Coordinates of C-alpha atoms and ligand atoms in Angstrom, one line a residue:
X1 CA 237.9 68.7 -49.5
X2 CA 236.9 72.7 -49.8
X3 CA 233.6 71.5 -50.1
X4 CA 234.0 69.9 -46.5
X5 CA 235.6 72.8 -44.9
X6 CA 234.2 75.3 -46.1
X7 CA 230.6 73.3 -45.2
X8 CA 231.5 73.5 -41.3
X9 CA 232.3 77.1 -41.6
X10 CA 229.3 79.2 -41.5
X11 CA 231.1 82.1 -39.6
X12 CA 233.9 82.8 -42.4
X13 CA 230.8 83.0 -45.1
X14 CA 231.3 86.2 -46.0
X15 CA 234.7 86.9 -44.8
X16 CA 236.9 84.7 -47.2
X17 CA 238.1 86.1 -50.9
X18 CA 239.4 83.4 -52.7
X19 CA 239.5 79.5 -53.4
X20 CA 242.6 79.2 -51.9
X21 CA 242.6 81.8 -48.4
X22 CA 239.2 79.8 -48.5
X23 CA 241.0 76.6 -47.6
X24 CA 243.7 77.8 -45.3
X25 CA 240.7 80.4 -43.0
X26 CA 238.6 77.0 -42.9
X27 CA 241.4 75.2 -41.3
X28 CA 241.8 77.9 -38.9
X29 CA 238.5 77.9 -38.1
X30 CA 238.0 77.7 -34.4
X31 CA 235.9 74.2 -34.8
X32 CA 238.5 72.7 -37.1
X33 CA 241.1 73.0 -34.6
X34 CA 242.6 70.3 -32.5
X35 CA 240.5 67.1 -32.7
X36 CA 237.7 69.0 -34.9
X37 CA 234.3 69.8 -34.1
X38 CA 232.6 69.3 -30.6
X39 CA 229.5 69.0 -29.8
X40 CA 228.0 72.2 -30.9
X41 CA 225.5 72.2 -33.7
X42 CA 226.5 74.1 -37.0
X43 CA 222.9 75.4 -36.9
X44 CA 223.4 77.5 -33.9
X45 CA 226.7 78.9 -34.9
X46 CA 226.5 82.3 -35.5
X47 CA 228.6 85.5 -36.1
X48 CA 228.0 86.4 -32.6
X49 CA 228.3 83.1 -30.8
X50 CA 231.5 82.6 -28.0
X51 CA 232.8 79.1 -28.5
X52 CA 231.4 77.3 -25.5
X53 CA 233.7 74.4 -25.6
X54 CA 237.1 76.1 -25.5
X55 CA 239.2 76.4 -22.2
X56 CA 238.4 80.2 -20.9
X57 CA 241.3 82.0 -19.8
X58 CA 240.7 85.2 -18.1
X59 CA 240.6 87.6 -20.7
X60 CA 240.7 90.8 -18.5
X61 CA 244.6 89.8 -17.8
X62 CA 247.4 92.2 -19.5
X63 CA 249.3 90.0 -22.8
X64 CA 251.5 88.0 -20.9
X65 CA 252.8 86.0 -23.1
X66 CA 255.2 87.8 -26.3
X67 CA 256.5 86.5 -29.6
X68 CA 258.6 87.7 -31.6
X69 CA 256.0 88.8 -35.5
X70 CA 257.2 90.3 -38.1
X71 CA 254.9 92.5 -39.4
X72 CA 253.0 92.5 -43.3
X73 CA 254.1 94.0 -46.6
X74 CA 252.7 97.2 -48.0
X75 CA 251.4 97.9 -43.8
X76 CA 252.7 100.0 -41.0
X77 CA 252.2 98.3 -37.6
X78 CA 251.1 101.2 -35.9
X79 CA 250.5 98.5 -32.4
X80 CA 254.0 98.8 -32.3
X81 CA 255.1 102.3 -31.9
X82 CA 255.8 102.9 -28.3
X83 CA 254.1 106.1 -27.8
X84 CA 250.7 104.6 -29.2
X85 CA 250.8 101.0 -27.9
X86 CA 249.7 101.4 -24.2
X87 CA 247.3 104.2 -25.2
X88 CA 246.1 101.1 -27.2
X89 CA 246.2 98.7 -24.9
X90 CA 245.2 100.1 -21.8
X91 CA 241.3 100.2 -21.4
X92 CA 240.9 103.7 -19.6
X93 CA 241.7 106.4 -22.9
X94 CA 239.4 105.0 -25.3
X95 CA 236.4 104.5 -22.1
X96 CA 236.9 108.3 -21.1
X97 CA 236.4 109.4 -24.4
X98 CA 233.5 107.2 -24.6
X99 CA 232.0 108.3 -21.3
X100 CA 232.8 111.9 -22.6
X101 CA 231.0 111.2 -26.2
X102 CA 228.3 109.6 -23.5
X103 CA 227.6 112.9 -21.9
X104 CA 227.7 114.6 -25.2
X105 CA 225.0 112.2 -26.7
X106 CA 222.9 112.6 -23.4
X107 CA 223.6 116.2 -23.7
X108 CA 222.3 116.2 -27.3
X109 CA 219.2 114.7 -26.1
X110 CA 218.3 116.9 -23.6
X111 CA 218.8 119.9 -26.1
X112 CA 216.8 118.3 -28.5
X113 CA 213.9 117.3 -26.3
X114 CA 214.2 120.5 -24.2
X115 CA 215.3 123.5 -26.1
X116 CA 214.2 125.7 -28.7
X117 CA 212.5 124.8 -31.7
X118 CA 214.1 126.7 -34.4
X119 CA 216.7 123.9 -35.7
X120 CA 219.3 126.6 -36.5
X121 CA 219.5 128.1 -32.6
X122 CA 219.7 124.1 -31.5
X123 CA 222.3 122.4 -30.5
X124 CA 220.7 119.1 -31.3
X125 CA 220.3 119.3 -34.7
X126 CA 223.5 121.7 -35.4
X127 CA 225.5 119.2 -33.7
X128 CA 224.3 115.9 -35.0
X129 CA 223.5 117.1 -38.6
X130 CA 225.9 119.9 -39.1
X131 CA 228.9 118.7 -36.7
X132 CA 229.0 114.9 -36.4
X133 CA 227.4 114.3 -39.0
X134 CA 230.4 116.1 -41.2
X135 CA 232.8 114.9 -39.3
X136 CA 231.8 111.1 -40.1
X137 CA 231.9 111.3 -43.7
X138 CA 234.7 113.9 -43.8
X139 CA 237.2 112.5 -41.1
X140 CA 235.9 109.2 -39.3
X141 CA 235.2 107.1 -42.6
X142 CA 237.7 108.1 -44.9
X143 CA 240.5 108.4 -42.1
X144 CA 240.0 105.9 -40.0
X145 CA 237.0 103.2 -41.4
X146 CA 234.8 102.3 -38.4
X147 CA 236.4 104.4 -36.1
X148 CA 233.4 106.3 -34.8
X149 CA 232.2 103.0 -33.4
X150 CA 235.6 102.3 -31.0
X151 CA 234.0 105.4 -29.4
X152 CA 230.2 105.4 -30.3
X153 CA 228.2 105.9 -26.5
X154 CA 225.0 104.2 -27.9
X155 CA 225.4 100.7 -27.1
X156 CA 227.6 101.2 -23.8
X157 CA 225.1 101.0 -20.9
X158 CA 223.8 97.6 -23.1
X159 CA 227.2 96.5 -22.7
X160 CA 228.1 97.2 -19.3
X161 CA 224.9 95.6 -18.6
X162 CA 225.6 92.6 -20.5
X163 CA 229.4 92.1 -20.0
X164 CA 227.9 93.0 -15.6
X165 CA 230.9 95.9 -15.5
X166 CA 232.7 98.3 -17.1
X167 CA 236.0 97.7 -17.9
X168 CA 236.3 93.6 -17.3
X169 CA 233.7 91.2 -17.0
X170 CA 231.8 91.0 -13.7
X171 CA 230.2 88.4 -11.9
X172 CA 226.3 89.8 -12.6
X173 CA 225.8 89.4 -16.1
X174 CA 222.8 90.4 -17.3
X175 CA 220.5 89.6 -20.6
X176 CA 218.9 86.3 -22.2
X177 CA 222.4 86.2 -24.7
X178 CA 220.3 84.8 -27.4
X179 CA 221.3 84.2 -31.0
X180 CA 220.0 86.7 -33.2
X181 CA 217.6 85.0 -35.8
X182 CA 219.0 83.3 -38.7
X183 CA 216.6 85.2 -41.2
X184 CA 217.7 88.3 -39.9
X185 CA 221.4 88.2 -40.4
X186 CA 223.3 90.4 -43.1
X187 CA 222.5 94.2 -43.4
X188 CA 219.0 93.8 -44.9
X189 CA 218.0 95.3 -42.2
X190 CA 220.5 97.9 -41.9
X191 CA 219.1 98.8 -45.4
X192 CA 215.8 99.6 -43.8
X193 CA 216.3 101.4 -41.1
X194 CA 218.6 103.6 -43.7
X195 CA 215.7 103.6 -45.6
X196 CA 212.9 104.4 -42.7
X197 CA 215.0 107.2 -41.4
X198 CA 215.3 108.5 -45.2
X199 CA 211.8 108.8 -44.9
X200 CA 211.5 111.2 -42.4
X201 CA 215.1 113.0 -43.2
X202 CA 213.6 115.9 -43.9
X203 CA 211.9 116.3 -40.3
X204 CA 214.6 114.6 -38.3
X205 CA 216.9 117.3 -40.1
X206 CA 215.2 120.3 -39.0
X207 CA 213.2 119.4 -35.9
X208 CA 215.0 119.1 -32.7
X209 CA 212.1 117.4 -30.6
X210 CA 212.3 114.5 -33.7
X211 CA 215.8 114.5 -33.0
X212 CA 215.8 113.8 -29.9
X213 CA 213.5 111.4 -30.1
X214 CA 215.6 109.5 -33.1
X215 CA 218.9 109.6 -30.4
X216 CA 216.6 108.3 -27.9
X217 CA 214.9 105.5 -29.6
X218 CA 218.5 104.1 -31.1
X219 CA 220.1 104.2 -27.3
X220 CA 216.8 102.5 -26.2
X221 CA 217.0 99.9 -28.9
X222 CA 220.3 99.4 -28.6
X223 CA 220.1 98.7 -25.0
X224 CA 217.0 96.6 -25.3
X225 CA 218.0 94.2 -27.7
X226 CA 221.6 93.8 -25.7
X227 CA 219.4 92.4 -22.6
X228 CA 218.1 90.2 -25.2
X229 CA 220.6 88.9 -28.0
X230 CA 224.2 88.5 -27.4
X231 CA 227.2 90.5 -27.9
X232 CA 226.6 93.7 -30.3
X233 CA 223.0 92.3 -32.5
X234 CA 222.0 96.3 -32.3
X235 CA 225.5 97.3 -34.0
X236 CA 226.1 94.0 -36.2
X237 CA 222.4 94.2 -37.8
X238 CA 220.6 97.1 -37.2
X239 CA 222.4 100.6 -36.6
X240 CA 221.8 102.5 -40.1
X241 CA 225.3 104.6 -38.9
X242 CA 226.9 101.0 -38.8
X243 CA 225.7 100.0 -42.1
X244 CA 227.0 103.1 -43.6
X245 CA 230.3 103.2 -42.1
X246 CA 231.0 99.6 -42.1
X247 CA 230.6 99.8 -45.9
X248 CA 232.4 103.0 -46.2
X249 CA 235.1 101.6 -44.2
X250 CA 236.5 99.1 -46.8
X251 CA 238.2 102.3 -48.4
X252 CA 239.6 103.4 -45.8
X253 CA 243.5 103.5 -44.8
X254 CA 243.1 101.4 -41.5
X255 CA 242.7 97.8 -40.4
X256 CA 242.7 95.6 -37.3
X257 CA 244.4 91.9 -38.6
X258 CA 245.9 88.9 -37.7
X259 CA 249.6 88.5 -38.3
X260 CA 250.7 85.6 -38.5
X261 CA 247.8 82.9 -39.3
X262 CA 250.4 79.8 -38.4
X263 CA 250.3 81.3 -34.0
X264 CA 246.6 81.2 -34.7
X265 CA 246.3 77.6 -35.7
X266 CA 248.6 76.3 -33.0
X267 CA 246.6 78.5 -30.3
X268 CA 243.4 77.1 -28.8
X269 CA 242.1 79.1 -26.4
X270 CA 241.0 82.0 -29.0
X271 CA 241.2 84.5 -26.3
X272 CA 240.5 87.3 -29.0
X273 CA 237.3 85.2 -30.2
X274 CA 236.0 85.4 -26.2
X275 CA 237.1 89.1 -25.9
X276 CA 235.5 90.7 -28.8
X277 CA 232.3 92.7 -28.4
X278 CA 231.2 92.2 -31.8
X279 CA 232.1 88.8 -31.9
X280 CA 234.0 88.6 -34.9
X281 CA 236.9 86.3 -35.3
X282 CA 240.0 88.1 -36.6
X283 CA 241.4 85.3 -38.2
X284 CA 238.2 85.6 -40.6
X285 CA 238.3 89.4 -41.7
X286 CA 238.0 89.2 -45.1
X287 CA 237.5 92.9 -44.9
X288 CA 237.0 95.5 -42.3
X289 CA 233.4 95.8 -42.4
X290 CA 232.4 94.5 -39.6
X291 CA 235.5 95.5 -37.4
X292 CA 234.1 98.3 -34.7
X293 CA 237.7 99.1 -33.7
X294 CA 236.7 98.3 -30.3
X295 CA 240.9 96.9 -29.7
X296 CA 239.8 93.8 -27.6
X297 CA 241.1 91.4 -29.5
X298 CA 244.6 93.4 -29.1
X299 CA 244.2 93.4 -25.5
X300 CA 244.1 89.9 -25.1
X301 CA 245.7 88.1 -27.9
X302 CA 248.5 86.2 -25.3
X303 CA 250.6 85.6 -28.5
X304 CA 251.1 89.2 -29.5
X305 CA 250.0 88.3 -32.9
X306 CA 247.6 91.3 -34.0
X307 CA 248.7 94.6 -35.3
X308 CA 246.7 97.6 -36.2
X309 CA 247.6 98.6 -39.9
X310 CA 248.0 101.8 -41.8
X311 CA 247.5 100.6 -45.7
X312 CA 246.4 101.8 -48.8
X313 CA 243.4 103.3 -49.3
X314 CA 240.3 100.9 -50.7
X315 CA 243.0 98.0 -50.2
X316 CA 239.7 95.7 -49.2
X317 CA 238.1 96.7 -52.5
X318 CA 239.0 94.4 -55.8
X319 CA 238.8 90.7 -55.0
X320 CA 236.1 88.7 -56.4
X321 CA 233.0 87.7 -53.7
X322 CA 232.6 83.9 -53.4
X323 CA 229.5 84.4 -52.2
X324 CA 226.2 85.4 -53.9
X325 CA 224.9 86.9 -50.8
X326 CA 223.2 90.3 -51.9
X327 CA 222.8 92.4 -48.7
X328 CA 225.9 94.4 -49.1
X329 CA 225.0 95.1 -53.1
X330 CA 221.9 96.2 -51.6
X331 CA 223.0 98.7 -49.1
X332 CA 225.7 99.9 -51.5
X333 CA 222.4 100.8 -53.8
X334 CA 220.3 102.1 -51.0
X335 CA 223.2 104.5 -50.2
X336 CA 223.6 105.6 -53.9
X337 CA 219.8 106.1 -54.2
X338 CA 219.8 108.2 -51.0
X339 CA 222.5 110.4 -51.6
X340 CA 221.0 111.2 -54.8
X341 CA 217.4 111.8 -53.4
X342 CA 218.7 114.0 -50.2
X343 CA 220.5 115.8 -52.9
X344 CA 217.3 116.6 -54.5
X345 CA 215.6 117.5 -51.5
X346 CA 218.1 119.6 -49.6
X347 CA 220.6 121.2 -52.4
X348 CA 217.8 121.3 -55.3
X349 CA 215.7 124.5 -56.4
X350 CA 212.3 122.4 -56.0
X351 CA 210.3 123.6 -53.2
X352 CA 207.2 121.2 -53.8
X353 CA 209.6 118.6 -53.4
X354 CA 211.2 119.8 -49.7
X355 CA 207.3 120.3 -48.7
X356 CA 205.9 116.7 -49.8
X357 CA 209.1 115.7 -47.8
X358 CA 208.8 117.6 -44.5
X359 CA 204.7 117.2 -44.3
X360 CA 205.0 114.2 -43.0
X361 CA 201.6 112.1 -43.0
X362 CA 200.0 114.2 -46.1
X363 CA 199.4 113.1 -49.3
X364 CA 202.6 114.9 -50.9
X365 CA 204.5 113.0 -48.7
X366 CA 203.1 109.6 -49.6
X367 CA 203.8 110.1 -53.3
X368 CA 207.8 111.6 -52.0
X369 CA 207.8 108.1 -49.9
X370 CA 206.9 105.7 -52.7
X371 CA 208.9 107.8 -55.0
X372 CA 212.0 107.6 -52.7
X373 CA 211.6 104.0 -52.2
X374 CA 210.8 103.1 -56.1
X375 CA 214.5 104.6 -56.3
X376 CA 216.2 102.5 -53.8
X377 CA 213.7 99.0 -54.2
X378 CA 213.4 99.1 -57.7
X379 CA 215.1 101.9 -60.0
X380 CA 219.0 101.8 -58.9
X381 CA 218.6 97.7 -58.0
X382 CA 216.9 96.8 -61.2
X383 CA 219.3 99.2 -63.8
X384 CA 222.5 98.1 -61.6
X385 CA 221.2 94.5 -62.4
X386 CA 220.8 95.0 -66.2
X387 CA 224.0 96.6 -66.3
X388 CA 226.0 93.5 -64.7
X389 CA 224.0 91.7 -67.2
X390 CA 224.9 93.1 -69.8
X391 CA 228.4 93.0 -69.0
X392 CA 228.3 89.4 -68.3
X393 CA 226.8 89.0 -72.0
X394 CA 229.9 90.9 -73.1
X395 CA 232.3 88.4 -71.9
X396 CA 230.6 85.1 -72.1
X397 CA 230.7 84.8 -67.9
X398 CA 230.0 81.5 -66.7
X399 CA 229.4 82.8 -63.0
X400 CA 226.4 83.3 -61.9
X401 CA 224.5 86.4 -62.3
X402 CA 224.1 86.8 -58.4
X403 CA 227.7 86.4 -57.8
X404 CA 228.7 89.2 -60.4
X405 CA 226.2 91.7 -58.5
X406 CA 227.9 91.1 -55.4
X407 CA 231.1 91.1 -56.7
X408 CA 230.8 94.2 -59.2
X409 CA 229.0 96.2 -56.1
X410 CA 232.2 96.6 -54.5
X411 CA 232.4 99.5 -57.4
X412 CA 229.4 101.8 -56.1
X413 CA 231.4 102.0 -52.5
X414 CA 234.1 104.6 -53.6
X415 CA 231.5 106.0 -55.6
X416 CA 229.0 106.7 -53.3
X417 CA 231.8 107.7 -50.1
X418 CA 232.6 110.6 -52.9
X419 CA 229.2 111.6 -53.6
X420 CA 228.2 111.3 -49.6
X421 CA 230.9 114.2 -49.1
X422 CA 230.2 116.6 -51.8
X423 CA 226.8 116.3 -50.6
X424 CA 228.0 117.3 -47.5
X425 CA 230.2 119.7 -48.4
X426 CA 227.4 121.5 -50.4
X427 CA 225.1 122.2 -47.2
X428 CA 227.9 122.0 -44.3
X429 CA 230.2 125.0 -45.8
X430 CA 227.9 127.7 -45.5
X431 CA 226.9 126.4 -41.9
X432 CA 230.2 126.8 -40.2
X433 CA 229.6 129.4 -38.5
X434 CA 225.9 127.9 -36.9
X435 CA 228.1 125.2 -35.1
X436 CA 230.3 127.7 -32.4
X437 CA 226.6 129.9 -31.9
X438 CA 225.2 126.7 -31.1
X439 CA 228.0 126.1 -28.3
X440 CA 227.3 129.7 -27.2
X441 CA 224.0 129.0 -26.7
X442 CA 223.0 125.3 -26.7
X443 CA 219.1 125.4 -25.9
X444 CA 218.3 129.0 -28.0
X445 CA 217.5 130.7 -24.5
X446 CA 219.7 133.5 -25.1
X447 CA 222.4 132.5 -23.1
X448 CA 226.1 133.5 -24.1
X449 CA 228.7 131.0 -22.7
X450 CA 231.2 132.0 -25.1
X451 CA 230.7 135.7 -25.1
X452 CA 229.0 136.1 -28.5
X453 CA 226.0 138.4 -28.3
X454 CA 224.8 138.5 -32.5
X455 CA 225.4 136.5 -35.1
X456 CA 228.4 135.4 -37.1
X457 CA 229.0 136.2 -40.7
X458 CA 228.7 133.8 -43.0
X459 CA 231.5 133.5 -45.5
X460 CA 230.3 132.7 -49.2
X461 CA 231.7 129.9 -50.2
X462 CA 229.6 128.5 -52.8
X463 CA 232.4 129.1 -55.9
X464 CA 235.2 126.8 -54.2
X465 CA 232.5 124.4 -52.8
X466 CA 231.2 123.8 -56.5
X467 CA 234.8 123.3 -58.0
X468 CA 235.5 120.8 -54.6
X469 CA 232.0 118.9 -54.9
X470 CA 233.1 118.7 -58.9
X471 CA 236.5 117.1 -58.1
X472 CA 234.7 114.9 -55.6
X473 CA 232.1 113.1 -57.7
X474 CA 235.1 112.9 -60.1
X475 CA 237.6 111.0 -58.0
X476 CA 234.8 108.6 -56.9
X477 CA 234.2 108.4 -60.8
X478 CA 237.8 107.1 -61.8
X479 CA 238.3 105.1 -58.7
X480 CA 234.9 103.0 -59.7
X481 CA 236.3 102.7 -62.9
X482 CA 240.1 101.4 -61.7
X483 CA 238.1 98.7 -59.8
X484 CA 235.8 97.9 -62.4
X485 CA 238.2 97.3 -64.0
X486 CA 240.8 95.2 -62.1
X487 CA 237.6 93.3 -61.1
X488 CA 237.5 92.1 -64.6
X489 CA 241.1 91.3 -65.3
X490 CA 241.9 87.8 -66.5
X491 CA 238.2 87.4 -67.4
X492 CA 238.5 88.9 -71.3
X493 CA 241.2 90.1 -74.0
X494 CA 238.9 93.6 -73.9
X495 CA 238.8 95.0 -70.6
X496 CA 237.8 98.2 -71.7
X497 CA 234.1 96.6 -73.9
X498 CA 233.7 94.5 -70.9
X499 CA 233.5 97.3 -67.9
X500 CA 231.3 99.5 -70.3
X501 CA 227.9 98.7 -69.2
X502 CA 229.2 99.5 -65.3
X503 CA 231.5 102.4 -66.4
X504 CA 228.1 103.7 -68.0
X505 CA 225.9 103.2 -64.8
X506 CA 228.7 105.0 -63.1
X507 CA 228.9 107.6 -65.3
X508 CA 225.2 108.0 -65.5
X509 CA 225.1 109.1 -61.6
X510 CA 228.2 110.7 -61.7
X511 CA 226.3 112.7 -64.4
X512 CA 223.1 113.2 -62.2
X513 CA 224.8 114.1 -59.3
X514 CA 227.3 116.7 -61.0
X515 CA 224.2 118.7 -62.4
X516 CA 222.5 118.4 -58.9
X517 CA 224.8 119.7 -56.7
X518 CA 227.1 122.5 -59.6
X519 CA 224.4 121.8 -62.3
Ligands
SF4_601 S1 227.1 100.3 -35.1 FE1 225.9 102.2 -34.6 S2 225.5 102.1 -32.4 FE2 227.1 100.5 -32.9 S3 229.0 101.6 -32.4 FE3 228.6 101.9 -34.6 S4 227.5 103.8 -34.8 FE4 227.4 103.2 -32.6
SF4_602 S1 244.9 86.5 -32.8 FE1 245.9 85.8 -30.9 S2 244.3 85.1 -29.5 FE2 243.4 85.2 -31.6 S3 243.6 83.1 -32.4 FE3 245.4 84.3 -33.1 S4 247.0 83.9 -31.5 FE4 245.0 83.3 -30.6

């Protein structure tokens, strides 16, 4: 009977944890519903697809309808605290701060494209590399999982143009709304363009024009592909910042879930199905990867049946994958393997090494490009395999090796979120001060809009930094090792012999990284 379920389910693939969620998700499944499926072909279901057959309500209209839901153990409903519910449910606060992160981003551009070329005197690449860029791994991620994308500007005039308005759907939709290609779902390609713009990091970090260009060419994309594919494809499947946080985002302390799964079974319409953006279907959320915080399905659930949680931190990390899909082992590797190799490049004493990365096109930079990617395609992939192995041999596992890769890489996430902020924290500290002279003088033309007329001291930090980045790598270290660990629980007498061959991979990078960045 699982086996017939779970067959017509395609879009809770990889959002369902265990056998028996598995059976209750695939019953809620918006086909399974009411007389079953109709007359759409499970071939052409996708993550992104509306359900064509269901009733449309208007979705623009205010909840109407309330119920009285209790909400979850071990979770603070923060929906339901007065003062933050109709900043939450009303539309215009989170679309002037994204109209306001719009001008920044256009802002950005024009600095980029326009101003000086000395990378420290521009706002572009101050701003992006030094400010945002900080602010990501330091406060969006770990505080608040996805929630740079609730406010992201990239993909809004795609969606205005798609959705034909700005705040409710208009009349003049525009876009093929295609189904993005079967072959191209997952983050493999998410991976790539993580690994393409790795490739050029070294420019794209210190030129502004490149900059520019980079901001442009995702805002472009982005927009393209909306007129073409349907709902978010740019966000879901391509944005390297969206792979990254998405991952990153299973750590952190807040979620966007269903309630009570019983109101969802008895209601038909899936009004928070036709309202998403992304076009997930909150009922599936196995995790909150692919959430964008975007608070549409909020706004028009008419059951009142979807809270916005403060939990745990990493309470999406520890349950065993079903699946043997790979991508997300994948791009928890790529990440690893860049962190380390940006590490080399911009924290390490090797000067060859930032010149084969910056000369772009010579033959330095060839041998850094296949280097870099034998790190990421084969080095991390191939000993992260052979330690799984290994384990497996350990313990006699009757899974299947696939299925152990993609459910020990849930183990590499807090490691690599710790190592992406020491990393930070090693070049952003001393580069404080760059941040408010960029403000005073966005395009390096000599102007002084805040009144500052030479430049700030810098304020040697590197002693606390090192004993910061130390306790960093080592709280991702232990945290690995916890979920190694309960990963394993139930499977042998030994938990401890069994996690050794990933406690050793961990440790191994922990290693590299600590002499690195304090070394
Ligand atoms: S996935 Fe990328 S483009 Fe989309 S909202 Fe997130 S950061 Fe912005
Ligand atoms: S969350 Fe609300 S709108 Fe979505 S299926 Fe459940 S009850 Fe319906």
């Amino acid at each position: 009977m699982h086996g017939d379920l779970w067959k017509h389910a395609p879009i809770h693939e990889r959002k369902i944890g265990c056998g028996t969620e598995l059976f209750s998700m695939a019953c809620l499944h918006p086909y399974r519903i009411d007389t079953g499926r109709r007359g759409v072909e499970e071939p052409k279901m996708t993550r992104l697809q509306e359900i064509p057959w269901i009733r449309k309500d208007p979705i623009d209209l205010p909840t109407i309808r309330t119920r009285k839901v209790h909400g979850q153990p071990g979770r603070l409903n923060l929906y339901r605290l007065p003062w933050l519910r109709p900043l939450i449910s009303s539309r215009w606060p989170q679309l002037l701060i994204r109209i306001l992160a719009l001008s920044g981003f256009l802002f950005t551009i024009t600095a980029g494209l326009f101003g000086t070329l000395v990378g420290g005197h521009n706002f572009a690449i101050i701003f992006v590399w030094i400010a945002w860029w900080t602010a990501l791994k330091l406060a969006f991620i770990p505080l608040g999982g996805r929630s740079w994308c609730s406010i992201c500007p990239i993909p809004l005039p795609g969606e205005w143009l798609q959705r034909g308005g700005i705040l409710i759907t208009g009349k003049h939709r525009r876009g093929f709304n295609l189904h993005w290609p079967k072959q191209l779902r997952g983050s493999w390609m998410q991976s790539s363009s993580f690994l393409v713009l790795g490739m050029f990091s070294a420019l794209t970090l210190t030129d502004p024009h490149v900059t520019g260009w980079v901001l442009l060419g995702l805002f472009g994309l982005a927009t393209g592909l909306s007129l073409i594919f349907e709902k978010r494809a740019f966000c879901s499947y391509l944005c390297p910042i969206g792979g990254f946080s998405g991952m990153y985002a299973q750590t952190s302390p807040v979620e966007v879930r269903v309630i009570d799964k019983e109101i969802c079974a008895g209601h038909k319409v899936k009004s928070c199905y036709q309202a998403r953006p992304w076009g997930t279907y909150p009922v599936a959320l196995r995790d909150s990867s692919a959430c964008g915080l975007c608070m549409e399905c909020l706004r028009a659930c008419p059951e009142n049946n979807l809270a916005v949680n403060l939990r745990p931190f990493g309470t999406d990390l520890g349950n065993k994958r079903m699946s043997s899909r790979l991508d997300e082992a994948f791009l928890a590797l790529v990440m690893l393997g860049s962190v380390m190799a940006f590490t080399a490049i911009f924290t390490g004493p090797w000067g060859w090494l930032k010149t084969a990365a910056f000369e772009i096109g010579s033959k330095q930079w060839v041998f850094f490009v296949l280097g870099y990617l034998a790190i990421n395609l084969l080095i991390f992939p191939g000993f992260f395999t052979l330690f799984v192995w290994l384990g497996q041999k350990t313990k006699q596992s009757r899974i299947s090796l696939q299925q152990s890769i993609a459910t020990k890489s849930q183990v590499l996430i807090p490691l690599g979120l710790m190592a992406w902020i020491a990393f930070t924290i090693s070049f952003v500290l001393p580069k404080l001060s760059l941040i408010l002279e960029v403000v005073n003088d966005p395009f390096g033309w000599g102007w002084h809009l805040l009144g500052i007329h030479s430049a700030l001291p810098v304020v040697d930090v590197s002693a606390i930094s090192m004993i910061i980045q130390a306790a960093l790598l080592m709280v991702g270290f232990f945290w690995s090792a916890r979920l190694s660990q309960k990963l394993t629980i139930g499977e042998s007498k030994s938990l401890f012999r069994v996690n050794i061959p990933i406690l050793s991979f961990n440790l191994i990078f922990t290693a590299i990284m600590l002499w690195l960045l304090v070394g």
